PDB file of C-alpha atoms in Angstrom:
ATOM      1  CA  MET W   2     130.178 116.583 108.298  1.00  0.00           C
ATOM      2  CA  LEU W   3     129.840 116.301 104.548  1.00  0.00           C
ATOM      3  CA  ASN W   4     127.913 113.802 102.446  1.00  0.00           C
ATOM      4  CA  LYS W   5     128.467 114.578  98.756  1.00  0.00           C
ATOM      5  CA  ALA W   6     128.491 112.287  95.733  1.00  0.00           C
ATOM      6  CA  ILE W   7     129.367 113.390  92.209  1.00  0.00           C
ATOM      7  CA  LEU W   8     128.997 110.761  89.478  1.00  0.00           C
ATOM      8  CA  VAL W   9     129.240 110.639  85.701  1.00  0.00           C
ATOM      9  CA  GLY W  10     128.030 107.517  83.954  1.00  0.00           C
ATOM     10  CA  ARG W  11     125.448 105.990  81.636  1.00  0.00           C
ATOM     11  CA  ILE W  12     121.858 105.118  82.484  1.00  0.00           C
ATOM     12  CA  THR W  13     121.303 101.346  82.284  1.00  0.00           C
ATOM     13  CA  ALA W  14     117.524 101.407  81.597  1.00  0.00           C
ATOM     14  CA  ASP W  15     114.844 103.992  80.803  1.00  0.00           C
ATOM     15  CA  PRO W  16     113.834 105.778  84.023  1.00  0.00           C
ATOM     16  CA  GLU W  17     110.127 105.413  84.863  1.00  0.00           C
ATOM     17  CA  LEU W  18     108.198 108.129  86.656  1.00  0.00           C
ATOM     18  CA  ARG W  19     106.103 106.998  89.621  1.00  0.00           C
ATOM     19  CA  HIS W  20     104.067 108.921  92.170  1.00  0.00           C
ATOM     20  CA  THR W  21     103.690 108.400  95.910  1.00  0.00           C
ATOM     21  CA  PRO W  22     100.176 108.177  97.413  1.00  0.00           C
ATOM     22  CA  SER W  23     100.487 111.926  98.126  1.00  0.00           C
ATOM     23  CA  ASN W  24     101.259 112.503  94.391  1.00  0.00           C
ATOM     24  CA  ILE W  25     104.978 113.290  94.758  1.00  0.00           C
ATOM     25  CA  ALA W  26     106.986 112.355  91.657  1.00  0.00           C
ATOM     26  CA  VAL W  27     109.866 109.900  92.114  1.00  0.00           C
ATOM     27  CA  THR W  28     112.102 107.827  89.872  1.00  0.00           C
ATOM     28  CA  SER W  29     114.792 105.253  90.538  1.00  0.00           C
ATOM     29  CA  PHE W  30     117.410 104.250  88.000  1.00  0.00           C
ATOM     30  CA  THR W  31     120.886 102.767  87.832  1.00  0.00           C
ATOM     31  CA  VAL W  32     123.993 104.438  86.447  1.00  0.00           C
ATOM     32  CA  ALA W  33     127.027 102.493  85.191  1.00  0.00           C
ATOM     33  CA  VAL W  34     130.197 104.293  86.280  1.00  0.00           C
ATOM     34  CA  ASN W  35     133.623 103.146  85.061  1.00  0.00           C
ATOM     35  CA  ARG W  36     136.434 102.778  87.557  1.00  0.00           C
ATOM     36  CA  PRO W  37     139.865 104.160  86.673  1.00  0.00           C
ATOM     37  CA  TYR W  38     142.161 101.781  84.799  1.00  0.00           C
ATOM     38  CA  SER W  39     144.664  99.720  86.749  1.00  0.00           C
ATOM     39  CA  LYS W  40     147.871  98.486  85.164  1.00  0.00           C
ATOM     40  CA  ASN W  41     147.303  95.230  83.262  1.00  0.00           C
ATOM     41  CA  ALA W  42     143.696  94.978  84.434  1.00  0.00           C
ATOM     42  CA  GLU W  43     140.344  95.070  82.718  1.00  0.00           C
ATOM     43  CA  ARG W  44     138.238  98.158  83.195  1.00  0.00           C
ATOM     44  CA  GLN W  45     135.650  97.587  85.914  1.00  0.00           C
ATOM     45  CA  THR W  46     132.250  99.213  86.225  1.00  0.00           C
ATOM     46  CA  ASP W  47     130.171 100.017  89.272  1.00  0.00           C
ATOM     47  CA  PHE W  48     126.377 100.043  88.986  1.00  0.00           C
ATOM     48  CA  ILE W  49     125.014 102.690  91.337  1.00  0.00           C
ATOM     49  CA  ASP W  50     121.344 103.102  92.274  1.00  0.00           C
ATOM     50  CA  ILE W  51     120.015 106.652  92.004  1.00  0.00           C
ATOM     51  CA  VAL W  52     116.765 108.150  93.341  1.00  0.00           C
ATOM     52  CA  ALA W  53     115.369 111.500  92.182  1.00  0.00           C
ATOM     53  CA  TRP W  54     112.319 113.238  93.627  1.00  0.00           C
ATOM     54  CA  ARG W  55     109.778 115.836  92.501  1.00  0.00           C
ATOM     55  CA  SER W  56     110.737 118.056  89.562  1.00  0.00           C
ATOM     56  CA  THR W  57     114.190 116.465  89.289  1.00  0.00           C
ATOM     57  CA  ALA W  58     112.490 113.078  88.766  1.00  0.00           C
ATOM     58  CA  GLU W  59     110.224 114.578  86.091  1.00  0.00           C
ATOM     59  CA  PHE W  60     113.236 116.155  84.365  1.00  0.00           C
ATOM     60  CA  VAL W  61     115.202 112.887  84.333  1.00  0.00           C
ATOM     61  CA  CYS W  62     112.265 110.898  82.956  1.00  0.00           C
ATOM     62  CA  ARG W  63     111.578 113.462  80.262  1.00  0.00           C
ATOM     63  CA  TYR W  64     115.105 113.947  78.924  1.00  0.00           C
ATOM     64  CA  PHE W  65     117.170 110.861  79.808  1.00  0.00           C
ATOM     65  CA  HIS W  66     116.940 107.341  78.403  1.00  0.00           C
ATOM     66  CA  LYS W  67     118.902 104.100  78.448  1.00  0.00           C
ATOM     67  CA  GLY W  68     122.494 104.654  77.344  1.00  0.00           C
ATOM     68  CA  ASN W  69     122.517 108.426  77.890  1.00  0.00           C
ATOM     69  CA  ALA W  70     125.463 109.881  79.772  1.00  0.00           C
ATOM     70  CA  ILE W  71     124.407 111.766  82.895  1.00  0.00           C
ATOM     71  CA  ALA W  72     126.172 113.763  85.609  1.00  0.00           C
ATOM     72  CA  ILE W  73     124.666 113.499  89.076  1.00  0.00           C
ATOM     73  CA  ASP W  74     125.345 115.655  92.103  1.00  0.00           C
ATOM     74  CA  GLY W  75     123.772 114.301  95.257  1.00  0.00           C
ATOM     75  CA  ARG W  76     124.260 112.546  98.550  1.00  0.00           C
ATOM     76  CA  ILE W  77     124.596 108.935  99.671  1.00  0.00           C
ATOM     77  CA  GLN W  78     121.737 107.444 101.635  1.00  0.00           C
ATOM     78  CA  VAL W  79     121.885 104.141 103.505  1.00  0.00           C
ATOM     79  CA  SER W  80     118.742 102.132 104.318  1.00  0.00           C
ATOM     80  CA  ASN W  81     118.497  99.033 106.496  1.00  0.00           C
ATOM     81  CA  TYR W  82     115.787  96.452 105.870  1.00  0.00           C
ATOM     82  CA  THR W  83     114.925  92.797 106.355  1.00  0.00           C
ATOM     83  CA  ASP W  84     114.521  90.659 103.215  1.00  0.00           C
ATOM     84  CA  LYS W  85     111.874  87.965 102.611  1.00  0.00           C
ATOM     85  CA  GLU W  86     114.061  85.312 104.242  1.00  0.00           C
ATOM     86  CA  GLY W  87     114.496  87.392 107.409  1.00  0.00           C
ATOM     87  CA  ASN W  88     118.087  88.463 106.654  1.00  0.00           C
ATOM     88  CA  LYS W  89     119.133  91.999 107.606  1.00  0.00           C
ATOM     89  CA  ARG W  90     120.283  93.932 104.544  1.00  0.00           C
ATOM     90  CA  ARG W  91     121.756  97.341 103.860  1.00  0.00           C
ATOM     91  CA  ARG W  92     121.094  99.349 100.698  1.00  0.00           C
ATOM     92  CA  PHE W  93     123.209 102.238  99.427  1.00  0.00           C
ATOM     93  CA  GLU W  94     121.806 104.729  96.925  1.00  0.00           C
ATOM     94  CA  VAL W  95     122.473 108.270  95.798  1.00  0.00           C
ATOM     95  CA  LEU W  96     119.740 110.883  96.184  1.00  0.00           C
ATOM     96  CA  ALA W  97     120.104 113.185  93.169  1.00  0.00           C
ATOM     97  CA  ASP W  98     120.009 116.872  94.043  1.00  0.00           C
ATOM     98  CA  ASN W  99     121.154 118.015  90.605  1.00  0.00           C
ATOM     99  CA  VAL W 100     121.445 116.266  87.226  1.00  0.00           C
ATOM    100  CA  SER W 101     123.191 117.493  84.086  1.00  0.00           C
ATOM    101  CA  PHE W 102     123.642 116.467  80.473  1.00  0.00           C
ATOM    102  CA  VAL W 103     127.131 115.284  79.611  1.00  0.00           C
ATOM    103  CA  GLU W 104     126.880 115.090  75.832  1.00  0.00           C
ATOM    104  CA  GLY W 105     124.936 116.701  73.006  1.00  0.00           C
ATOM    105  CA  LYS W 106     121.968 115.217  71.185  1.00  0.00           C
ATOM    106  CA  ASN W 107     123.930 113.665  68.321  1.00  0.00           C
ATOM    107  CA  ALA W 108     126.372 111.861  70.645  1.00  0.00           C
ATOM    108  CA  SER W 109     123.671 110.520  72.925  1.00  0.00           C
ATOM    109  CA  ALA W 110     121.378 109.499  70.077  1.00  0.00           C
ATOM    110  CA  ALA W 111     123.846 106.821  69.008  1.00  0.00           C
ATOM    111  CA  SER W 112     123.756 105.120  72.406  1.00  0.00           C
ATOM    112  CA  ALA W 113     120.156 105.819  73.404  1.00  0.00           C
ATOM    113  CA  ALA W 114     117.040 103.827  72.719  1.00  0.00           C
ATOM    114  CA  PRO W 115     114.744 105.513  70.181  1.00  0.00           C
ATOM    115  CA  SER W 116     112.529 108.101  71.771  1.00  0.00           C
ATOM    116  CA  GLU W 117     110.112 110.781  70.691  1.00  0.00           C
ATOM    117  CA  SER W 118     111.316 113.083  73.483  1.00  0.00           C
ATOM    118  CA  ALA W 119     113.733 115.671  72.181  1.00  0.00           C
ATOM    119  CA  GLN W 120     116.922 116.295  74.129  1.00  0.00           C
ATOM    120  CA  PRO W 121     118.534 119.699  74.505  1.00  0.00           C
ATOM    121  CA  GLN W 122     121.525 120.354  72.297  1.00  0.00           C
ATOM    122  CA  ALA W 123     125.021 121.259  73.439  1.00  0.00           C
ATOM    123  CA  GLY W 124     125.012 124.906  74.457  1.00  0.00           C
ATOM    124  CA  ALA W 125     121.475 124.725  75.834  1.00  0.00           C
ATOM    125  CA  PRO W 126     120.856 125.018  79.569  1.00  0.00           C
ATOM    126  CA  VAL W 127     122.192 121.694  80.802  1.00  0.00           C
ATOM    127  CA  ALA W 128     121.583 121.525  84.532  1.00  0.00           C
ATOM    128  CA  PHE W 129     118.486 121.216  86.631  1.00  0.00           C
ATOM    129  CA  GLU W 130     118.344 121.714  90.380  1.00  0.00           C
ATOM    130  CA  SER W 131     114.841 122.878  91.100  1.00  0.00           C
ATOM    131  CA  GLY W 132     112.198 124.847  89.313  1.00  0.00           C
ATOM    132  CA  ASN W 133     109.553 124.342  86.726  1.00  0.00           C
ATOM    133  CA  MET W 134     109.821 122.302  83.526  1.00  0.00           C
ATOM    134  CA  ASP W 135     108.487 125.370  81.696  1.00  0.00           C
ATOM    135  CA  ASP W 136     111.705 127.205  82.613  1.00  0.00           C
ATOM    136  CA  PHE W 137     113.521 125.288  79.876  1.00  0.00           C
ATOM    137  CA  GLU W 138     113.501 126.084  76.203  1.00  0.00           C
ATOM    138  CA  GLU W 139     114.949 123.665  73.681  1.00  0.00           C
ATOM    139  CA  ILE W 140     117.427 125.198  71.267  1.00  0.00           C
ATOM    140  CA  ASP W 141     118.231 123.511  67.957  1.00  0.00           C
ATOM    141  CA  LEU W 142     121.856 124.145  67.040  1.00  0.00           C
ATOM    142  CA  GLY W 143     121.934 121.425  64.416  1.00  0.00           C
ATOM    143  CA  ASP W 144     125.477 120.385  63.553  1.00  0.00           C
ATOM    144  CA  ASP W 145     126.852 123.938  63.688  1.00  0.00           C
ATOM    145  CA  LEU W 146     128.662 123.707  67.029  1.00  0.00           C
ATOM    146  CA  PRO W 147     131.289 126.266  68.052  1.00  0.00           C
ATOM    147  CA  PHE W 148     133.922 123.624  68.839  1.00  0.00           C
TER     148      PHE W 148
END
């Protein structure tokens, strides 16, 4: 069996880092993903809930903000629960195993909310699976890109 989700979209709100009672980092955010065009139809967008844990959550909260494009590699998780009115509900979300930058700093700055956090430039290491935040070094390429 295989459960794999690969998404590319834009973050709809600034991710916020939270911690469980046992001090495990977690963040939840929503990504807007465009559907392919259909003939004579408006473009439709799906809003997909994402959950990231531990160092991936810390990475997302440090480098991604509202409007930033993000690539997510993960798996779909389904949860069943009962709402306040006693109705049975089902929730679908993607657990992010790996996140990547999709665009460079200058492209994302136009769509992102102002932030003091610097974002890596194009050409810098752009993916994060697991590891330590100290493994990353920001590289300033300015506007001198090779393409």
